[in-house]
Short mmCIF file of C-alpha atoms in Angstrom, two decimals:
data_model
loop_
_atom_site.label_atom_id
_atom_site.label_comp_id
_atom_site.label_asym_id
_atom_site.label_seq_id
_atom_site.Cartn_x
_atom_site.Cartn_y
_atom_site.Cartn_z
CA MET A 1 13.86 -4.18 24.16
CA THR A 2 12.50 -2.71 20.73
CA LEU A 3 9.12 -0.97 19.67
CA VAL A 4 8.12 -3.89 18.26
CA SER A 5 8.71 -6.35 21.43
CA ASN A 6 6.91 -3.40 23.63
CA ILE A 7 4.02 -3.44 21.83
CA SER A 8 3.99 -7.25 21.65
CA LYS A 9 4.64 -7.61 25.47
CA GLU A 10 2.25 -4.71 26.82
CA ALA A 11 -0.57 -4.72 23.85
CA ASN A 12 -0.64 -8.70 24.31
CA VAL A 13 -0.34 -8.23 20.24
CA SER A 14 1.79 -11.53 18.68
CA ARG A 15 3.74 -11.58 15.56
CA LEU A 16 1.78 -13.70 12.84
CA SER A 17 3.04 -15.73 10.32
CA THR A 18 2.73 -14.69 6.72
CA PRO A 19 2.70 -17.11 4.15
CA GLY A 20 2.96 -15.93 0.91
CA SER A 21 5.74 -13.63 1.29
CA SER A 22 6.20 -11.08 -1.82
CA CYS A 23 8.70 -8.61 -1.20
CA PHE A 24 12.18 -9.05 -3.04
CA LEU A 25 13.82 -6.67 -1.00
CA LYS A 26 14.51 -7.61 3.10
CA SER A 27 16.53 -4.97 4.01
CA ALA A 28 19.45 -2.69 2.53
CA GLU A 29 21.65 -0.07 3.57
CA MET A 30 24.69 2.34 2.31
CA LYS A 31 27.96 0.67 3.40
CA THR A 32 29.55 3.60 1.70
CA PRO A 33 28.70 6.40 -0.17
CA ASN A 34 29.35 3.90 -3.26
CA GLN A 35 28.32 0.53 -2.01
CA LEU A 36 24.98 -0.74 -1.25
CA VAL A 37 24.43 -3.94 0.58
CA ILE A 38 21.00 -5.65 -0.52
CA ALA A 39 19.21 -8.42 1.28
CA THR A 40 16.91 -10.45 -0.76
CA GLY A 41 15.30 -14.05 0.23
CA ALA A 42 18.37 -15.34 -1.46
CA GLY A 43 21.10 -13.74 0.50
CA ARG A 44 23.14 -10.40 0.87
CA TYR A 45 25.03 -8.87 -2.38
CA LEU A 46 26.87 -5.85 -2.66
CA VAL A 47 26.24 -3.34 -5.48
CA ASP A 48 28.30 -0.34 -6.79
CA VAL A 49 26.33 2.29 -6.65
CA ASP A 50 27.03 6.20 -8.51
CA SER A 51 24.74 8.42 -7.78
CA LYS A 52 23.85 11.72 -10.18
CA GLU A 53 21.95 14.45 -10.13
CA ASP A 54 18.43 12.86 -11.31
CA SER A 55 19.77 9.25 -12.16
CA VAL A 56 21.91 6.50 -10.27
CA ARG A 57 24.22 4.05 -12.03
CA VAL A 58 24.68 0.75 -10.29
CA ARG A 59 26.72 -2.51 -11.32
CA LEU A 60 25.85 -5.68 -10.22
CA PRO A 61 27.60 -8.63 -8.92
CA ASP A 62 27.81 -11.51 -11.08
CA LEU A 63 24.62 -13.20 -10.40
CA ASN A 64 23.30 -16.83 -11.44
CA ALA A 65 19.64 -16.84 -13.47
CA GLY A 66 17.89 -17.22 -10.13
CA GLU A 67 19.63 -14.19 -8.16
CA THR A 68 19.05 -11.44 -10.86
CA ILE A 69 15.59 -10.46 -11.21
CA PRO A 70 15.47 -10.21 -7.19
CA VAL A 71 18.39 -8.45 -6.76
CA LEU A 72 17.94 -5.68 -10.10
CA ALA A 73 14.23 -5.20 -8.59
CA SER A 74 15.67 -4.25 -4.78
CA ALA A 75 18.64 -2.13 -6.13
CA ILE A 76 16.18 -0.02 -8.15
CA GLU A 77 13.27 -0.24 -5.29
CA PHE A 78 15.98 0.85 -2.39
CA LEU A 79 17.45 3.67 -4.89
CA SER A 80 14.46 5.14 -6.12
CA ALA A 81 12.68 5.40 -2.63
CA GLN A 82 15.52 7.65 -1.32
CA SER A 83 14.64 11.18 -3.74
CA ARG A 84 11.95 12.14 -5.81
CA ASN A 85 14.39 13.55 -7.92
CA ILE A 86 16.00 9.78 -9.28
CA ASN A 87 13.99 9.60 -12.61
CA LEU A 88 16.42 6.89 -14.27
CA VAL A 89 18.38 3.86 -12.64
CA GLU A 90 20.90 2.64 -15.01
CA ILE A 91 22.23 -1.11 -14.37
CA ASP A 92 25.32 -2.46 -15.43
CA ASN A 93 26.41 -6.58 -15.63
CA VAL A 94 22.87 -7.91 -16.34
CA GLN A 95 22.52 -10.82 -17.49
CA PRO A 96 19.62 -11.77 -20.18
CA SER A 97 16.34 -12.18 -17.95
CA ASP A 98 12.71 -12.51 -17.84
CA PHE A 99 12.91 -8.80 -16.13
CA PRO A 100 9.96 -6.87 -18.40
CA LEU A 101 10.90 -3.44 -18.17
CA GLY A 102 13.79 -1.02 -19.87
CA LEU A 103 16.11 -0.69 -22.36
CA TYR A 104 18.96 -2.53 -23.00
CA ASN A 105 22.41 -1.84 -24.27
CA GLY A 106 24.80 -4.89 -24.52
CA ASN A 107 24.77 -5.87 -20.54
CA SER A 108 23.41 -2.79 -19.08
CA LEU A 109 19.59 -1.81 -18.70
CA ALA A 110 18.09 1.30 -17.86
CA VAL A 111 14.80 1.43 -16.06
CA ASP A 112 12.44 4.44 -15.89
CA THR A 113 11.31 4.39 -12.09
CA ARG A 114 8.04 5.62 -13.03
CA GLU A 115 7.51 2.31 -14.98
CA PHE A 116 9.12 0.36 -12.39
CA TRP A 117 7.08 1.30 -9.41
CA GLN A 118 3.91 0.20 -11.61
CA TRP A 119 5.40 -3.30 -12.00
CA PRO A 120 3.60 -5.55 -9.46
CA MET A 121 6.15 -8.61 -8.76
CA PRO A 122 8.56 -6.87 -5.97
CA TRP A 123 5.76 -6.49 -3.91
CA ILE A 124 2.49 -9.02 -4.42
CA ALA A 125 3.70 -12.30 -4.19
CA ASN A 126 0.76 -13.84 -7.19
CA PRO A 127 -0.28 -10.51 -9.48
CA PRO A 128 -3.71 -11.36 -10.78
CA TYR A 129 -4.40 -11.16 -14.45
CA PRO A 130 -7.32 -8.28 -14.19
CA HIS A 131 -10.48 -9.65 -14.05
CA PRO A 132 -12.52 -10.01 -17.01
CA GLN A 133 -15.05 -7.29 -17.58
CA VAL A 134 -18.68 -8.34 -17.39
CA HIS A 135 -21.46 -6.04 -15.62
CA THR A 136 -23.70 -6.80 -13.17
CA LEU A 137 -26.50 -4.73 -11.10
CA THR A 138 -26.23 -4.37 -7.20
CA ASN A 139 -28.07 -2.18 -5.59
CA GLY A 140 -29.47 0.08 -8.49
CA GLN A 141 -25.67 0.24 -9.23
CA TYR A 142 -24.45 -1.18 -12.74
CA HIS A 143 -20.71 -2.14 -12.59
CA PRO A 144 -17.90 -4.85 -13.17
CA LYS A 145 -18.46 -8.00 -11.52
CA ARG A 146 -15.27 -8.24 -8.46
CA PRO A 147 -13.01 -11.02 -8.21
CA ARG A 148 -12.57 -13.43 -5.56
CA LYS A 149 -11.35 -12.25 -2.42
CA ALA A 150 -7.61 -12.54 -1.72
CA VAL A 151 -6.52 -14.41 0.89
CA GLY A 152 -3.26 -14.41 2.99
CA VAL A 153 -0.60 -11.39 2.40
CA VAL A 154 -1.48 -9.27 -0.53
CA TYR A 155 1.32 -6.76 -0.43
CA GLU A 156 4.39 -6.31 1.53
CA ARG A 157 7.20 -3.39 0.98
CA TYR A 158 10.40 -3.05 3.01
CA ILE A 159 10.28 0.89 4.35
CA PRO A 160 14.31 2.18 4.27
CA TRP A 161 13.63 4.53 6.93
CA LEU A 162 11.84 2.63 9.41
CA ASP A 163 14.03 -0.81 8.35
CA GLN A 164 10.87 -2.78 8.98
CA THR A 165 8.85 -4.36 6.26
CA LEU A 166 5.18 -3.61 6.12
CA SER A 167 2.53 -5.68 5.19
CA PHE A 168 -1.22 -6.17 4.38
CA ARG A 169 -2.65 -8.93 4.53
CA ALA A 170 -6.55 -10.25 4.26
CA ALA A 171 -8.77 -10.15 7.59
CA ASP A 172 -9.31 -13.12 9.33
CA PRO A 173 -12.56 -13.15 11.48
CA GLU A 174 -10.76 -15.66 13.83
CA THR A 175 -7.23 -14.77 14.11
CA ASP A 176 -8.23 -10.91 13.80
CA LEU A 177 -10.88 -10.68 16.51
CA ASP A 178 -9.30 -10.07 19.54
CA HIS A 179 -7.20 -7.00 18.11
CA PHE A 180 -9.97 -5.93 16.10
CA HIS A 181 -12.46 -5.74 19.10
CA ARG A 182 -9.85 -3.58 21.10
CA TRP A 183 -9.03 -1.59 18.37
CA MET A 184 -13.22 -0.47 17.46
CA ASN A 185 -13.09 0.34 21.54
CA ASP A 186 -10.19 2.36 21.61
CA GLU A 187 -11.13 6.01 22.16
CA GLN A 188 -9.68 7.55 18.97
CA VAL A 189 -10.71 4.82 17.04
CA ASN A 190 -14.54 5.07 18.01
CA VAL A 191 -14.75 8.76 17.54
CA ILE A 192 -14.42 8.22 14.34
CA TRP A 193 -15.98 4.96 13.17
CA GLU A 194 -18.45 4.75 15.95
CA ASP A 195 -18.21 1.10 16.03
CA GLY A 196 -17.52 0.55 19.46
CA GLY A 197 -19.20 -2.61 21.00
CA ASP A 198 -18.51 -6.30 22.43
CA ARG A 199 -16.70 -9.37 20.72
CA ASP A 200 -19.89 -10.59 19.32
CA LYS A 201 -20.64 -6.96 17.30
CA HIS A 202 -16.94 -6.91 16.15
CA ALA A 203 -17.08 -10.93 15.07
CA ALA A 204 -20.10 -10.01 12.99
CA ILE A 205 -18.65 -7.04 11.20
CA LEU A 206 -15.92 -8.96 9.89
CA GLU A 207 -17.77 -11.97 8.84
CA GLU A 208 -19.76 -9.11 7.00
CA ARG A 209 -16.91 -7.77 5.41
CA LEU A 210 -15.74 -11.11 4.47
CA HIS A 211 -18.97 -11.89 2.60
CA ASP A 212 -19.42 -8.36 1.11
CA PRO A 213 -17.77 -8.60 -2.39
CA HIS A 214 -17.51 -5.11 -2.86
CA ILE A 215 -14.87 -4.88 0.13
CA LEU A 216 -11.36 -6.19 1.15
CA ALA A 217 -10.71 -5.87 4.94
CA LEU A 218 -6.95 -5.77 5.62
CA ILE A 219 -4.57 -5.82 8.62
CA GLY A 220 -1.88 -3.93 8.52
CA CYS A 221 1.70 -5.27 10.28
CA PHE A 222 4.89 -4.01 10.58
CA ASN A 223 7.53 -6.56 10.87
CA GLY A 224 4.31 -9.21 11.55
CA VAL A 225 2.66 -7.08 14.31
CA PRO A 226 -0.71 -6.09 13.56
CA PHE A 227 -1.19 -2.02 14.06
CA GLY A 228 -4.29 -1.57 12.11
CA TYR A 229 -7.13 -2.37 10.15
CA PHE A 230 -8.05 -0.91 6.60
CA GLU A 231 -10.76 -1.55 3.99
CA VAL A 232 -10.23 -1.44 0.10
CA TYR A 233 -13.79 -1.06 -1.58
CA TRP A 234 -15.23 -0.62 -4.97
CA ALA A 235 -16.10 3.09 -4.71
CA LYS A 236 -19.17 2.67 -7.67
CA GLU A 237 -20.96 0.05 -5.44
CA ASN A 238 -20.42 1.75 -2.04
CA ARG A 239 -22.21 4.48 -0.41
CA LEU A 240 -19.96 7.09 -2.19
CA GLY A 241 -20.61 5.55 -4.95
CA PRO A 242 -24.21 8.10 -5.82
CA TYR A 243 -22.40 11.07 -4.76
CA TYR A 244 -19.57 11.54 -7.62
CA ASP A 245 -19.70 10.44 -10.62
CA ALA A 246 -17.75 7.24 -9.69
CA GLN A 247 -16.23 5.25 -12.44
CA ASP A 248 -16.22 1.25 -13.08
CA TYR A 249 -12.72 0.97 -11.56
CA ASP A 250 -12.25 3.75 -8.46
CA ARG A 251 -11.30 2.21 -5.21
CA GLY A 252 -11.87 3.96 -2.06
CA TRP A 253 -10.57 3.29 1.60
CA HIS A 254 -11.21 3.15 5.28
CA VAL A 255 -8.30 3.34 7.80
CA ALA A 256 -8.54 2.54 11.75
CA ILE A 257 -4.62 2.49 13.31
CA GLY A 258 -5.45 0.52 16.29
CA GLU A 259 -1.77 0.73 17.94
CA PRO A 260 -1.25 4.24 19.40
CA ASP A 261 2.31 3.71 19.22
CA TYR A 262 2.30 3.20 15.52
CA ARG A 263 0.35 6.65 15.07
CA GLY A 264 2.30 9.44 13.42
CA LYS A 265 4.65 11.02 10.65
CA GLN A 266 6.87 8.40 10.49
CA TRP A 267 4.29 5.56 10.32
CA ILE A 268 1.78 7.26 8.36
CA THR A 269 4.56 7.80 5.75
CA ALA A 270 4.85 4.47 5.22
CA TRP A 271 1.49 3.10 5.57
CA LEU A 272 -0.54 5.84 3.36
CA PRO A 273 1.52 5.62 -0.12
CA SER A 274 1.93 1.85 0.52
CA LEU A 275 -1.81 0.88 0.49
CA MET A 276 -2.57 3.68 -2.45
CA HIS A 277 0.35 1.71 -4.07
CA PHE A 278 -1.45 -1.81 -3.47
CA MET A 279 -4.92 -0.32 -4.81
CA PHE A 280 -3.06 1.09 -8.33
CA LEU A 281 -1.20 -2.19 -8.60
CA ASP A 282 -4.13 -4.57 -7.67
CA ASP A 283 -6.18 -4.04 -11.05
CA PRO A 284 -4.40 -1.56 -13.31
CA ARG A 285 -7.80 -0.12 -14.65
CA THR A 286 -7.57 1.95 -11.13
CA GLN A 287 -7.03 5.16 -12.51
CA ARG A 288 -8.37 7.21 -9.10
CA ILE A 289 -8.71 6.16 -5.45
CA VAL A 290 -10.91 8.53 -3.49
CA GLY A 291 -11.77 8.93 0.00
CA GLU A 292 -14.57 10.30 2.56
CA PRO A 293 -12.83 11.99 5.33
CA ARG A 294 -15.39 13.75 7.77
CA ALA A 295 -15.21 17.36 6.71
CA SER A 296 -14.01 18.23 10.33
CA HIS A 297 -11.29 16.13 10.36
CA GLU A 298 -8.93 18.89 9.51
CA GLN A 299 -5.56 16.79 10.71
CA GLN A 300 -6.82 13.60 8.04
CA ILE A 301 -7.39 15.76 4.95
CA ARG A 302 -4.07 17.87 5.77
CA ASN A 303 -2.41 14.52 5.73
CA LEU A 304 -4.28 13.62 2.47
CA ASP A 305 -3.34 16.58 0.93
CA ARG A 306 0.38 16.32 1.32
CA SER A 307 -0.10 12.62 -0.11
CA GLY A 308 -1.44 13.78 -3.01
CA PHE A 309 -5.01 13.70 -2.65
CA SER A 310 -6.83 17.08 -4.10
CA LYS A 311 -10.08 18.26 -2.29
CA VAL A 312 -13.09 17.93 -4.52
CA LYS A 313 -16.34 18.69 -2.74
CA HIS A 314 -18.19 18.80 0.51
CA PHE A 315 -21.28 16.77 0.69
CA ASP A 316 -23.75 15.34 3.11
CA PHE A 317 -24.02 11.17 4.05
CA PRO A 318 -26.70 10.89 6.36
CA HIS A 319 -24.55 10.53 9.39
CA LYS A 320 -21.92 12.81 8.55
CA ARG A 321 -20.58 15.94 6.56
CA ALA A 322 -18.01 14.83 4.57
CA MET A 323 -14.83 15.61 1.96
CA LEU A 324 -15.04 13.77 -1.06
CA VAL A 325 -10.58 13.72 -1.66
CA MET A 326 -9.24 11.98 -4.76
CA LEU A 327 -5.92 11.09 -5.87
CA LEU A 328 -5.18 10.51 -9.63
CA ARG A 329 -3.16 7.37 -10.92
CA GLU A 330 -0.69 9.54 -13.13
CA ARG A 331 0.12 12.16 -10.14
CA PHE A 332 0.79 9.03 -7.56
CA PHE A 333 3.53 7.77 -10.22
CA ASP A 334 4.89 11.05 -11.90
CA ASP A 335 5.24 12.57 -8.71
CA ARG A 336 6.81 9.55 -7.20
CA LEU A 337 4.68 10.10 -4.12
CA TRP A 338 6.01 6.42 -2.45
CA VAL A 339 8.84 9.01 -1.51
CA PRO A 340 8.27 10.65 2.10
CA ALA A 341 8.06 14.68 0.92
CA PRO A 342 11.15 16.49 2.72
#
């Protein structure tokens, strides 16, 4: 019995349907050192691979027009997610398409991996045009009006080292109440969140988050099985905003990993950079991601430090002493922080 089915049975967590599936890459494996098998929503494809020190050259099979972009993007994604040394992916046998990146030379295309991971299409089904910038005042904070809340799956990514698909979807007060209630009463979660209580309390929390324009509440899933609760917020109108020089499009986040079997390095190296990736893709004007872990939570701060966050300062909320941490867009993409550190 697999880990996923074990958790589904023992924790009474069921796989949920994920309308709006976004990722091109469904699975992949190196069949030989020079042959990559890719599965997309349209089928399976064999791609020839020639690896070099800091680049990879691939040759696509003969494809029709509708297959070119998913297969091309899937090859770049899988190969560049294997090593931080890969700066360039060169693709041969590329037919003209609407793929927006790279430089053509005849029927070959060279793509910078830093550019590729800032193109939202492989991971976000319907990437929005940035919301028009019109400022408003909320609780003394002057900030841009925020867009309407997303529904359904907002981000999806195949994780090669787990051979599972990670997704984040908008939380639903009805569908997600049972596991949210159980997670908030988990001993390890409650120590940090201090939100243990009955179902009515947790239903009210989800409803409040649903109607708060500056917070997007998300449920994280591996292969469709919910494992944790995430809040993505606009920092300027958040409680954190007054404690530092918040910029208009800074984003912050909170996390509760509710399923104990999904705690640990192999999982955090999947969901943490993917959550950061989503926040940078959701609005290209976001240049900084911030967090405010408890200053005493040494393990979390070490995880963030290894994930590219800088420790900015200690400060005091009314309810806790916190550490302000910050991740810069430039560092995330230039240092290829979506790839696990050795």
